[in-house]
PDB file of C-alpha atoms and ligand atoms in Angstrom:
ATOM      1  CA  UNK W1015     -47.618  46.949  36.106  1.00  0.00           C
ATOM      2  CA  UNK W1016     -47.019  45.254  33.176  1.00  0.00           C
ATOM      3  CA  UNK W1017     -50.815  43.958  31.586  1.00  0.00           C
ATOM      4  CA  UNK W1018     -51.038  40.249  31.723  1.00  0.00           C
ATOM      5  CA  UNK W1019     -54.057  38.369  30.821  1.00  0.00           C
ATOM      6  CA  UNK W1020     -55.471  35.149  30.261  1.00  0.00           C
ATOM      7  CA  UNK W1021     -58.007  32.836  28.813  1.00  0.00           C
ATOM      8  CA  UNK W1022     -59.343  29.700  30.776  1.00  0.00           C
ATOM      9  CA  UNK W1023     -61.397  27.454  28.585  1.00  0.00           C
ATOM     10  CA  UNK W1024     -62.766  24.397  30.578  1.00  0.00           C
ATOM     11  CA  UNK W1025     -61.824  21.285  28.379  1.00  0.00           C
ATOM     12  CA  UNK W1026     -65.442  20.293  28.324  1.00  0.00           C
ATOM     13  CA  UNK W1027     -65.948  19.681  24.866  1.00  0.00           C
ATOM     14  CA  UNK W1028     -64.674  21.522  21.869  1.00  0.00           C
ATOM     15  CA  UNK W1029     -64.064  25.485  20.970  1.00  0.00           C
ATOM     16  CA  UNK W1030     -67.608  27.224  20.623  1.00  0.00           C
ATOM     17  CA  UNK W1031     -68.432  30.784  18.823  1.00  0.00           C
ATOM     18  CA  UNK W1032     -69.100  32.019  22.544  1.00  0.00           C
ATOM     19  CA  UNK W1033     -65.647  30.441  23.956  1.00  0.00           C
ATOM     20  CA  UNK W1034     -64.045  32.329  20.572  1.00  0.00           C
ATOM     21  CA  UNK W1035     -65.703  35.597  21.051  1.00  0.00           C
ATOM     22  CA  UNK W1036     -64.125  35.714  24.602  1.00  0.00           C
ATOM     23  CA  UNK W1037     -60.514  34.265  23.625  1.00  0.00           C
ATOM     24  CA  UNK W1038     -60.532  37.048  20.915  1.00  0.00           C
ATOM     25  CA  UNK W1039     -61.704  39.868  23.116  1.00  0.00           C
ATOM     26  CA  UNK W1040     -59.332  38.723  25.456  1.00  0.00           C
ATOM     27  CA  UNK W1041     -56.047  38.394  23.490  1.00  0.00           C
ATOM     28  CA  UNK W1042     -57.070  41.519  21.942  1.00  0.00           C
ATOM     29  CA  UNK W1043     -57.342  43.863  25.215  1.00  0.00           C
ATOM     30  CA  UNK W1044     -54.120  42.024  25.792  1.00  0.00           C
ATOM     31  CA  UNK W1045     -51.906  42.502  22.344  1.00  0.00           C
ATOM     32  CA  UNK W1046     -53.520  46.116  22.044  1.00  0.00           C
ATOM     33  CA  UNK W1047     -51.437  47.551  24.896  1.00  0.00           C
ATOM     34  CA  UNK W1048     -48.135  44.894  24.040  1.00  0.00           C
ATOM     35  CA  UNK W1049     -49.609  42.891  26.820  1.00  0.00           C
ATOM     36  CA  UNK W1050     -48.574  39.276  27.357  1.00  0.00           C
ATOM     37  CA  UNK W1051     -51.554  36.824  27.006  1.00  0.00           C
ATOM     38  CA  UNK W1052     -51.716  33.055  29.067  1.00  0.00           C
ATOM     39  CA  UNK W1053     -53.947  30.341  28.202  1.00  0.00           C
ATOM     40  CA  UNK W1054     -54.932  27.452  31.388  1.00  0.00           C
ATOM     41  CA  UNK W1055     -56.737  24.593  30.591  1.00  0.00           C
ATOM     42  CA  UNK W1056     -59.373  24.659  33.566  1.00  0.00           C
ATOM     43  CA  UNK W1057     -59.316  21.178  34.341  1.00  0.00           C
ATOM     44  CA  UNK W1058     -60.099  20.894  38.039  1.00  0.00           C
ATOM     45  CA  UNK W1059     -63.317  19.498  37.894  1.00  0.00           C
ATOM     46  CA  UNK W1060     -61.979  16.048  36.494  1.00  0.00           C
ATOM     47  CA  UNK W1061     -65.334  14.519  36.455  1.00  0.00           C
ATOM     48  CA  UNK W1062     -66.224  16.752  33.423  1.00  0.00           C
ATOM     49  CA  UNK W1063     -63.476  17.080  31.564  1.00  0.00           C
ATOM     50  CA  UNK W1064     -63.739  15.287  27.679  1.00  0.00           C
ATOM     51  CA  UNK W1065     -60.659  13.188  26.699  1.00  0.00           C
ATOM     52  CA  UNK W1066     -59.088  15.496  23.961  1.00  0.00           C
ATOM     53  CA  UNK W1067     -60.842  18.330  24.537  1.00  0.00           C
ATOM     54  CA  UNK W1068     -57.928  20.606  25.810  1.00  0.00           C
ATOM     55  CA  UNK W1069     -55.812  19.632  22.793  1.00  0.00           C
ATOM     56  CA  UNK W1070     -58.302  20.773  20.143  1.00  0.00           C
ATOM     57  CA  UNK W1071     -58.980  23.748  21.882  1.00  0.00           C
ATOM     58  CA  UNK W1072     -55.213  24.805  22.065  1.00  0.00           C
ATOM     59  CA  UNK W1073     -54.716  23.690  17.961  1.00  0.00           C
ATOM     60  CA  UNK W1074     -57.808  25.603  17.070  1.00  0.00           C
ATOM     61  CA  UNK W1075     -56.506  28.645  19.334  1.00  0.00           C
ATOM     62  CA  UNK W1076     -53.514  28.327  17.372  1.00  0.00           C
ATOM     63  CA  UNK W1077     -55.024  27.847  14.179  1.00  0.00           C
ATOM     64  CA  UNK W1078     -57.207  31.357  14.688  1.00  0.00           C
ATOM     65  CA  UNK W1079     -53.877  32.783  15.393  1.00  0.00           C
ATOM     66  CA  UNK W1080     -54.476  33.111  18.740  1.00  0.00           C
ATOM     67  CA  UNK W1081     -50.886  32.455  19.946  1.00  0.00           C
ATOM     68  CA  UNK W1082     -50.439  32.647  23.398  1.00  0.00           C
ATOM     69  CA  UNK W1083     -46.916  33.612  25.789  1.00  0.00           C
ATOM     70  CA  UNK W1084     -45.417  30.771  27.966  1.00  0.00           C
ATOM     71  CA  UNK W1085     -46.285  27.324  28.884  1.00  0.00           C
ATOM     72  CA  UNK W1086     -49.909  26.609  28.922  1.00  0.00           C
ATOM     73  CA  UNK W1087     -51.105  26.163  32.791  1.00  0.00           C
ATOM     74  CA  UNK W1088     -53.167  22.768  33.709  1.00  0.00           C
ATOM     75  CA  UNK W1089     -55.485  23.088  36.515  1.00  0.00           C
ATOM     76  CA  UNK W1090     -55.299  19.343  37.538  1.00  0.00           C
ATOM     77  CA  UNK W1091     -51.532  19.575  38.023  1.00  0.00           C
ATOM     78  CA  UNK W1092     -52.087  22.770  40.748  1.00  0.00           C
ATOM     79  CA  UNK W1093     -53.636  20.661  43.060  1.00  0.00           C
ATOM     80  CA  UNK W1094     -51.402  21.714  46.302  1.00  0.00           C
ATOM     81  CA  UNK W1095     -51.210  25.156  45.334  1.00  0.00           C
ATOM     82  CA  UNK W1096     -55.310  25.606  45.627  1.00  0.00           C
ATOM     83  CA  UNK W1097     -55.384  23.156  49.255  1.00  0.00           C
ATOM     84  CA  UNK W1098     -52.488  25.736  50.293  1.00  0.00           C
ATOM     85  CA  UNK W1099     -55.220  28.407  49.791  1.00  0.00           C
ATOM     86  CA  UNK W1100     -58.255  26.329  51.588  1.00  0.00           C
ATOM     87  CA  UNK W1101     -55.990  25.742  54.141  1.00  0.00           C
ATOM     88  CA  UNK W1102     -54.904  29.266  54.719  1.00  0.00           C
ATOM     89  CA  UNK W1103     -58.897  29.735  54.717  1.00  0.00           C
ATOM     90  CA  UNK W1104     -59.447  27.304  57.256  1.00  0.00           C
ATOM     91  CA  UNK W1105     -57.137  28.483  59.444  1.00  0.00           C
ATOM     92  CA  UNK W1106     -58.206  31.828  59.527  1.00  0.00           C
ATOM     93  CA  UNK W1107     -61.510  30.347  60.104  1.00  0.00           C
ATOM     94  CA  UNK W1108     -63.442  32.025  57.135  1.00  0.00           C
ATOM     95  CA  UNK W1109     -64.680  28.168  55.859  1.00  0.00           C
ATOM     96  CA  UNK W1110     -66.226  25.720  57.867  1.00  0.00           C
ATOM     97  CA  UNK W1111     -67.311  21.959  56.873  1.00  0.00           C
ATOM     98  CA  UNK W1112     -70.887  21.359  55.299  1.00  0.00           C
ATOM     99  CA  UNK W1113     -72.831  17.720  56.052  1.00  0.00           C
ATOM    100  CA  UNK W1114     -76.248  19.414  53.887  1.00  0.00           C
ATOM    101  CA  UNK W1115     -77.238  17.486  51.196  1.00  0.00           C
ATOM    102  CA  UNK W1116     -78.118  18.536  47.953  1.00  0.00           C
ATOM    103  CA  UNK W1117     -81.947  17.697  48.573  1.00  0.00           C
ATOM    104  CA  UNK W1118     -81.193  19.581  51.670  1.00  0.00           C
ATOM    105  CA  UNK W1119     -80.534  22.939  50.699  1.00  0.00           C
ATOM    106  CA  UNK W1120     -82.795  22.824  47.740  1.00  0.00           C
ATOM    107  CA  UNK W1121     -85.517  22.153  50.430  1.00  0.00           C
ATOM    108  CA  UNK W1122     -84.232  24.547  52.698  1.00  0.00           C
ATOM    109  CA  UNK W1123     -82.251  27.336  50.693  1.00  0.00           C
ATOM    110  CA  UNK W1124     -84.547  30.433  48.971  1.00  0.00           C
ATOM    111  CA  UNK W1125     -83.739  30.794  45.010  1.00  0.00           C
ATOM    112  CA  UNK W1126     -81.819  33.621  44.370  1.00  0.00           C
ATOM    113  CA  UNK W1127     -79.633  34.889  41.141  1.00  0.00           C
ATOM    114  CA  UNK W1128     -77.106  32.332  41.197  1.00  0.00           C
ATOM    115  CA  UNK W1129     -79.106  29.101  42.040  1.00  0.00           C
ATOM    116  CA  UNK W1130     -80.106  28.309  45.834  1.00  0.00           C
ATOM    117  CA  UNK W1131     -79.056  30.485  48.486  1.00  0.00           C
ATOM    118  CA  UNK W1132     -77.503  28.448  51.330  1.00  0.00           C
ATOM    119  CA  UNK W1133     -79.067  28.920  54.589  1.00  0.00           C
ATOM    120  CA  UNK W1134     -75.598  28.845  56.505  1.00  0.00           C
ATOM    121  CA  UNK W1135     -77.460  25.479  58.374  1.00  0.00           C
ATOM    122  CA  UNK W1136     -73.575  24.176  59.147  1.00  0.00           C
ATOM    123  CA  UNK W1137     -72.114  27.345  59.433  1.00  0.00           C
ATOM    124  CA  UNK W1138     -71.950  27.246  63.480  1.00  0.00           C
ATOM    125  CA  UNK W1139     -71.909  22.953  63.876  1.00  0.00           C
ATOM    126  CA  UNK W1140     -68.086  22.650  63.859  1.00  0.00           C
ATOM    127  CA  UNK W1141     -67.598  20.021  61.998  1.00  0.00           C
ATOM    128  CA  UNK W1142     -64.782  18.076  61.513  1.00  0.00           C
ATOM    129  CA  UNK W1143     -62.346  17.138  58.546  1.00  0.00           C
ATOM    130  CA  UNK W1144     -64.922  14.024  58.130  1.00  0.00           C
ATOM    131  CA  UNK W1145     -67.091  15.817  56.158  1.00  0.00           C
ATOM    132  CA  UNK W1146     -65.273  16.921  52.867  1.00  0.00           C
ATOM    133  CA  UNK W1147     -67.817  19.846  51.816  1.00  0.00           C
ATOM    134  CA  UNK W1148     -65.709  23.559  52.523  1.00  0.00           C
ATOM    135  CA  UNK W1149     -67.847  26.522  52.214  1.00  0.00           C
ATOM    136  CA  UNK W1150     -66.608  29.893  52.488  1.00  0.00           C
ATOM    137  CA  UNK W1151     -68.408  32.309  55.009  1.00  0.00           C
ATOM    138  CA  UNK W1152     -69.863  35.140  53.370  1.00  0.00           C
ATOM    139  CA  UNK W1153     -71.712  36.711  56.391  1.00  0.00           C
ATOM    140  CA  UNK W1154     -71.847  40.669  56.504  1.00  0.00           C
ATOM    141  CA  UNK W1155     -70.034  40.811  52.800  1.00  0.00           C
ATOM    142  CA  UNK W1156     -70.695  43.062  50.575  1.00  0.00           C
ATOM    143  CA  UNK W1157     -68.772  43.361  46.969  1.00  0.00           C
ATOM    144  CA  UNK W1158     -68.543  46.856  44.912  1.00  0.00           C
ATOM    145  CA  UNK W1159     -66.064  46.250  41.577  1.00  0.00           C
ATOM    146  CA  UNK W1160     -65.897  48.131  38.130  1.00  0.00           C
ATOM    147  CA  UNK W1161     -66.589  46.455  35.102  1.00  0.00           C
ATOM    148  CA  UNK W1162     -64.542  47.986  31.719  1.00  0.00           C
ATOM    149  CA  UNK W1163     -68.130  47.366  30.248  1.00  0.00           C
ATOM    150  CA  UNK W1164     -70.796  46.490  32.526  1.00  0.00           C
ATOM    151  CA  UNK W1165     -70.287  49.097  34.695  1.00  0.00           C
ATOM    152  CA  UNK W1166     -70.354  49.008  38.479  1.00  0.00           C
ATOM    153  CA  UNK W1167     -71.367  46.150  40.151  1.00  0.00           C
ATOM    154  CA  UNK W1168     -72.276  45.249  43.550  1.00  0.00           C
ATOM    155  CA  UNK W1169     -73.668  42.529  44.962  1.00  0.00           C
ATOM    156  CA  UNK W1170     -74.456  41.483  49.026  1.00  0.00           C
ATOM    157  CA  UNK W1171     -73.156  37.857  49.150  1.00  0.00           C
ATOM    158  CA  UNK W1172     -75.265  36.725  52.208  1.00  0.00           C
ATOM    159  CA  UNK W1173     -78.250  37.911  50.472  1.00  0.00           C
ATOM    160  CA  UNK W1174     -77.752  36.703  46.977  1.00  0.00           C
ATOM    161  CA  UNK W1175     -75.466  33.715  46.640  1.00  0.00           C
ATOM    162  CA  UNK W1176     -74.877  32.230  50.468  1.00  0.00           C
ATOM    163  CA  UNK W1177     -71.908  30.754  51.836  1.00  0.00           C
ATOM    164  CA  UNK W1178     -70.678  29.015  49.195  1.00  0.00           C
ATOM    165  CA  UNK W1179     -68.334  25.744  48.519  1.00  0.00           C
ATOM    166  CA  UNK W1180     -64.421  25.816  48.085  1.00  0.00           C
ATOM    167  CA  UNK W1181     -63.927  22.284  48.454  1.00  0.00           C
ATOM    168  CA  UNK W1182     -66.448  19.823  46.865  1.00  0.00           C
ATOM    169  CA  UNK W1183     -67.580  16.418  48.497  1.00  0.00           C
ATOM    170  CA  UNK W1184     -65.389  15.057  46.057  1.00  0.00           C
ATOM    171  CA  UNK W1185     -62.651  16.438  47.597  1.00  0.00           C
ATOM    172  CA  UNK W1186     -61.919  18.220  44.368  1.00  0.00           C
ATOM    173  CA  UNK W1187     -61.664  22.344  44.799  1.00  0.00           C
ATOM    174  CA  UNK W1188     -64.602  24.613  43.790  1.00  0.00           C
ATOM    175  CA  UNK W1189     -63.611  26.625  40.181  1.00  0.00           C
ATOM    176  CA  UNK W1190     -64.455  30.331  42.520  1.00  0.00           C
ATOM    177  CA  UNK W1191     -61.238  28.677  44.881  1.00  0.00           C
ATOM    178  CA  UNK W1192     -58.901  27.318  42.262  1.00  0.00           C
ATOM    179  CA  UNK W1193     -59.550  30.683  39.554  1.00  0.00           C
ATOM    180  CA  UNK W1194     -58.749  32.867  42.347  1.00  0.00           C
ATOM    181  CA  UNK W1195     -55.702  30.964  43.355  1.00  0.00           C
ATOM    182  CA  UNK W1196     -54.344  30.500  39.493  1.00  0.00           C
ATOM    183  CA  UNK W1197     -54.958  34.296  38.223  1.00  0.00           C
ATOM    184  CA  UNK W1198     -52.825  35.465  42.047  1.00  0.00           C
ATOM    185  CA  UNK W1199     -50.336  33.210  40.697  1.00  0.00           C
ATOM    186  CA  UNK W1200     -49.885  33.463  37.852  1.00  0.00           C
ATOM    187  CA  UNK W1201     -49.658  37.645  37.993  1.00  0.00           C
ATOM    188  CA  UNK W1202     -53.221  38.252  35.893  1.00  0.00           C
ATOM    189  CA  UNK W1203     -54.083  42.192  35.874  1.00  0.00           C
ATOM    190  CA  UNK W1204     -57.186  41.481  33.503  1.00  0.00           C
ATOM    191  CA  UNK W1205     -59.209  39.370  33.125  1.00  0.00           C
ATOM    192  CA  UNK W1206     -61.558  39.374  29.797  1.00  0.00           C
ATOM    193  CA  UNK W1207     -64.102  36.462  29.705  1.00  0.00           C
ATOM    194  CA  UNK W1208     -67.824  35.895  29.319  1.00  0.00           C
ATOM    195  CA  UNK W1209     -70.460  37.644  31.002  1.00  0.00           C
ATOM    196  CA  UNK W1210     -72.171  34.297  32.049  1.00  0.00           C
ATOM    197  CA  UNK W1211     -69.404  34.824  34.408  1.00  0.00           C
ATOM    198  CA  UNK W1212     -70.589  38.390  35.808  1.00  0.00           C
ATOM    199  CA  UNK W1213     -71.955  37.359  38.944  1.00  0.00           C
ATOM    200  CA  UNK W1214     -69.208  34.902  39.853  1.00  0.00           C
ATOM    201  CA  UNK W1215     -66.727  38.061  40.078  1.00  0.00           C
ATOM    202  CA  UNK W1216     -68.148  39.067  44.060  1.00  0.00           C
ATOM    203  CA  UNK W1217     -67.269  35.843  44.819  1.00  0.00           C
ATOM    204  CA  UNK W1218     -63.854  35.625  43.753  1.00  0.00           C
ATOM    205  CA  UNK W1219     -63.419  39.318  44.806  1.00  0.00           C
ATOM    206  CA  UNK W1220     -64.383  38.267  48.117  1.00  0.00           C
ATOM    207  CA  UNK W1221     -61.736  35.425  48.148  1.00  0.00           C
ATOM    208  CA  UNK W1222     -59.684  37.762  46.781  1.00  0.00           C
ATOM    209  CA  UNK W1223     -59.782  40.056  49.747  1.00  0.00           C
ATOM    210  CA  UNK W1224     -59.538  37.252  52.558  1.00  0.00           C
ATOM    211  CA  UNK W1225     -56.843  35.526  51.376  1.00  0.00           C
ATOM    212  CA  UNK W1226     -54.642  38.833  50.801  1.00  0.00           C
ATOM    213  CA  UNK W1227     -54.480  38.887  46.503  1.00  0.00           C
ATOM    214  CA  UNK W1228     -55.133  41.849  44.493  1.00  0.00           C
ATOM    215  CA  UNK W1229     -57.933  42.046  42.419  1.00  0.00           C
ATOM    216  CA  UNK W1230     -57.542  42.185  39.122  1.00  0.00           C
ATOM    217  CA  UNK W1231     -59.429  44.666  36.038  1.00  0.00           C
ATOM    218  CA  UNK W1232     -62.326  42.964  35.490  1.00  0.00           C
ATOM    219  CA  UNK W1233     -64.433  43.111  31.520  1.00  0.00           C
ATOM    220  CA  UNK W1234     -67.152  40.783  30.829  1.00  0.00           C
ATOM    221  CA  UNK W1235     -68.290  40.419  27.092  1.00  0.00           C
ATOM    222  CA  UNK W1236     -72.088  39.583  26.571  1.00  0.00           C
ATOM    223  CA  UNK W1237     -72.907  36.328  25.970  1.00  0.00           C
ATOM    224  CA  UNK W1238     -73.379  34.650  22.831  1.00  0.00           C
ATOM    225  CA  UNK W1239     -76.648  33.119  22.189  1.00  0.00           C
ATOM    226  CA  UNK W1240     -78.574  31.079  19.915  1.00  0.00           C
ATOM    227  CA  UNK W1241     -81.557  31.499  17.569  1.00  0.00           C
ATOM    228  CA  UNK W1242     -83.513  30.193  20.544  1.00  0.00           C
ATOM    229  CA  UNK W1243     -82.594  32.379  23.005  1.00  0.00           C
ATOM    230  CA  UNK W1244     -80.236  30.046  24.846  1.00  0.00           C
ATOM    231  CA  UNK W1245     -76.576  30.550  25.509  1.00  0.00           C
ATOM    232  CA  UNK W1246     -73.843  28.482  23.537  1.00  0.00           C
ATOM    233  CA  UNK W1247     -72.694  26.129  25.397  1.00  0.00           C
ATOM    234  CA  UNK W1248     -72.232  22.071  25.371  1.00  0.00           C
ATOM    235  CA  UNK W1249     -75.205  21.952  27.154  1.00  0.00           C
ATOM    236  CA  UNK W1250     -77.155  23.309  24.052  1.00  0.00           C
ATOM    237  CA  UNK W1251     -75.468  21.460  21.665  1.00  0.00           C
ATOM    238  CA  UNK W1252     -73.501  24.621  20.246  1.00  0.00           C
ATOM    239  CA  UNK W1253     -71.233  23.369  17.372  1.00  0.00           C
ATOM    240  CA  UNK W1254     -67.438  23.307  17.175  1.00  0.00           C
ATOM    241  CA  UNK W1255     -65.827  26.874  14.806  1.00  0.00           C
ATOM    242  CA  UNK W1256     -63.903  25.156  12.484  1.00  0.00           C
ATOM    243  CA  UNK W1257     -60.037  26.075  11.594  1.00  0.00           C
ATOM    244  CA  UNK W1258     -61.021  26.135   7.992  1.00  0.00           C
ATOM    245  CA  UNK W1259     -63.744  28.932   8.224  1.00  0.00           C
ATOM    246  CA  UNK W1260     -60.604  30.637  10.403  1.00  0.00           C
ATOM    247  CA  UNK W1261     -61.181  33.920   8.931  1.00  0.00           C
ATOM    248  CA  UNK W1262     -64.876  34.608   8.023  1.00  0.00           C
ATOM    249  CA  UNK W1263     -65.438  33.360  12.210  1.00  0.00           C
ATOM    250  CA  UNK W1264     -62.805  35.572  13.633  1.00  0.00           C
ATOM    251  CA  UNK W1265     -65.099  38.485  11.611  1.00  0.00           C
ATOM    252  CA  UNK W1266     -68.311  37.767  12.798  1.00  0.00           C
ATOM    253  CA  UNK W1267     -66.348  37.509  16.575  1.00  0.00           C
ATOM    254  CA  UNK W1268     -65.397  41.326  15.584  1.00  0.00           C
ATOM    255  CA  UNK W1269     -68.503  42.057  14.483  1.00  0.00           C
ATOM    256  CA  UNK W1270     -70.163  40.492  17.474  1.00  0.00           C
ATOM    257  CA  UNK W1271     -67.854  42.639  19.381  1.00  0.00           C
ATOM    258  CA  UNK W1272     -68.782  46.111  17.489  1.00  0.00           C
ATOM    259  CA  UNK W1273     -65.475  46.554  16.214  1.00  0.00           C
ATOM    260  CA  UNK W1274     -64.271  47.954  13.046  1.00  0.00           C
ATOM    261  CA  UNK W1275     -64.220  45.749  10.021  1.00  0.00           C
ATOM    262  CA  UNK W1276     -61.156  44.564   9.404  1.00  0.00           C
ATOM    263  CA  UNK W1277     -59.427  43.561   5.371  1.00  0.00           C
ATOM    264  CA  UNK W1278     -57.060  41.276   4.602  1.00  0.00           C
ATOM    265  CA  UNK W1279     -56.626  37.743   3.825  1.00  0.00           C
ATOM    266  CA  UNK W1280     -55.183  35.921   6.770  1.00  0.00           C
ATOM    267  CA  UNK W1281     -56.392  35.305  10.435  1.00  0.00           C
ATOM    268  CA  UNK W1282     -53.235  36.741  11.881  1.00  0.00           C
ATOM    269  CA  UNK W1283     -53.602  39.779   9.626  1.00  0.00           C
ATOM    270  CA  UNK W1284     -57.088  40.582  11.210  1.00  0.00           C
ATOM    271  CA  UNK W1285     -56.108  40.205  14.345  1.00  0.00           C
ATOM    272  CA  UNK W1286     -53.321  42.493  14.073  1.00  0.00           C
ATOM    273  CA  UNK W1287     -55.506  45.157  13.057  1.00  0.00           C
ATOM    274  CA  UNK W1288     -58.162  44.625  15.065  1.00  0.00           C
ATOM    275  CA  UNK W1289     -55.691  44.758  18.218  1.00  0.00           C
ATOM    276  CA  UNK W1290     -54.799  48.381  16.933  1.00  0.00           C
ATOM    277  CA  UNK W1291     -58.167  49.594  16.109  1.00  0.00           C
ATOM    278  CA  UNK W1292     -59.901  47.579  19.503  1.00  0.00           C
ATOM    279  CA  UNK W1293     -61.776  49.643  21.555  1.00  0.00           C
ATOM    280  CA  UNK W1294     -63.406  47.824  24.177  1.00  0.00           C
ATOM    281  CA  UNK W1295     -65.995  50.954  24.739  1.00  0.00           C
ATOM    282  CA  UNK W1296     -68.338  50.152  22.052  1.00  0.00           C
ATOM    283  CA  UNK W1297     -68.724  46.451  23.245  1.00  0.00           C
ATOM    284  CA  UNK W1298     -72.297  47.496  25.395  1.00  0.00           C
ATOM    285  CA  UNK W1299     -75.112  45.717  23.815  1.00  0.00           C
ATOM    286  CA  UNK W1300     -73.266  43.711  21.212  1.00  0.00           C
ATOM    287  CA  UNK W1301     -74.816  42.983  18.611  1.00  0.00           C
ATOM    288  CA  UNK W1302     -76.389  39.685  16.758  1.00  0.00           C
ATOM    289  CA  UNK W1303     -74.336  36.965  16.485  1.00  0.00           C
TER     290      UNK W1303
HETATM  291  N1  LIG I2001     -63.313  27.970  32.723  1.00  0.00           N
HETATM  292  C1  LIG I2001     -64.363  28.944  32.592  1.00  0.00           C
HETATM  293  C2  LIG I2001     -65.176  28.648  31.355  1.00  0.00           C
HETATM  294  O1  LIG I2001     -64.699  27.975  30.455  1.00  0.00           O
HETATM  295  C3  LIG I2001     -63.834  30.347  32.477  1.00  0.00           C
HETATM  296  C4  LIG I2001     -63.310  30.821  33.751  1.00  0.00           C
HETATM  297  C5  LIG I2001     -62.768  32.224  33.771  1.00  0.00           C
HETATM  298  O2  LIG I2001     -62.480  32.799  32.715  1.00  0.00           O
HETATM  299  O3  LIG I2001     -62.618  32.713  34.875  1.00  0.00           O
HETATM  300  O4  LIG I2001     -66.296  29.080  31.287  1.00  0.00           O
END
């Protein structure tokens, strides 16, 4: 099968180092095999998206020579497509409808890896299409994948996450739901993003299997963090890469990455030779940023 990959920023605010380090290690595990590469704006959750945030992360994508294959995907236009999915879910009866509270489960749920671990308190109420909240029934599941870099990876849902939400109380679908749906549809055979995004994977794996997709490769780059430990994000303030320092930022991505140094005077340049020299096996304990 032809390699198709894929970057999803979430238009939350503008490009960071970490978002880079993944676009580049993504486009190149894509271009280093002739592999086609897709960007999608992961705009589902509406209630955090930043006016103009999507179009200065596709003009500094381009500007890093980061070009991408097709039209770019929007999640807030794919609306019918992910209730065609919770639907199919529903049906087969692997969701059921949540009344909890927040203040609920946080009094109730234990505190495991990913946050609280929800008790499954509505999992047997049958509730009806009243109560917005979807959560997917993870009883008995148990996830084994192979990261490129991280290894094997296994995780007991029930144990460790919970049943977890699909549709919000907003009505709006859950990111694990809608990234599951988009990289089905839209053909993705690897997907090459941060590792902040490791334990997610059993999750969508899980969907994955119910709803009848193939899994795709999976490779999860170590985080990026700051002098104080913390991981760059909006959250902690991380600042914009700017087009003009193009070329000095895609080399400390590489170097960030543990790949060869690269010459040459243009981003598009570097990028062409990193793509032939990439080797995605010495990316284990990446170094400094
Ligand atoms: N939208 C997610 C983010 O910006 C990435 C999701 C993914 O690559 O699956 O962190």
């Amino acid at each position: 099968m032809k390699y198709r990959g894929r970057f999803a920023p979430s238009p939350t605010g503008p490009l960071h180092f970490g978002s880079l380090v993944a676009a580049v290690a993504s486009w190149l595990d894509a271009r280093a095999v002739g592999g086609e590469w897709l960007v999608r704006i992961e705009d589902a959750d509406t209630p955090r998206t930043m006016e103009g945030a999507a179009d200065d992360i596709l003009r500094t994508l381009e500007a890093f020579g980061l070009h991408w294959d097709g039209e770019v995907v929007w999640q807030s236009r794919r609306t019918a497509l992910y209730e065609d999915a919770a639907a199919r879910l529903r049906t087969l009866g692997a969701t059921y409808r949540c009344k909890c509270s927040r203040r609920e489960i946080s009094d109730s749920g234990l505190l495991g890896p990913e946050g609280v671990i929800y008790p499954g308190t509505c999992r047997r109420l049958g509730l009806g299409a009243e109560v917005a909240t979807e959560r997917f029934d993870v009883s008995g599941t148990h996830v084994v994948f192979h990261d490129r870099v991280q290894g094997a990876i296994e995780q007991h849902l029930e144990r460790h996450v919970g049943d977890f939400v699909v549709k919000r109380r907003d009505g709006l679908h859950a990111y694990q739901l809608a990234v599951v749906v988009d990289d089905s549809d839209q053909a993705i055979t690897d997907v090459v993003r941060g590792a902040d995004l490791l334990w997610s994977t059993p999750r969508q794996v899980a969907l994955q299997r119910r709803l009848g997709y193939p899994t795709p490769r999976y490779l999860h780059v170590p985080v990026v963090i700051n002098e104080r430990g913390e991981k760059l994000s909006k959250q902690t303030r991380a600042p914009a890469v700017r087009p003009e320092d193009a070329i000095e930022t895609l080399r400390r991505a590489l170097a960030f990455l543990r790949q060869p140094a690269t010459q040459g005077g243009s981003a598009a340049g570097i990028l062409a030779q990193a793509a032939a020299a990439w080797d995605p096996a010495v990316i284990v304990g990446a170094a400094p940023a």
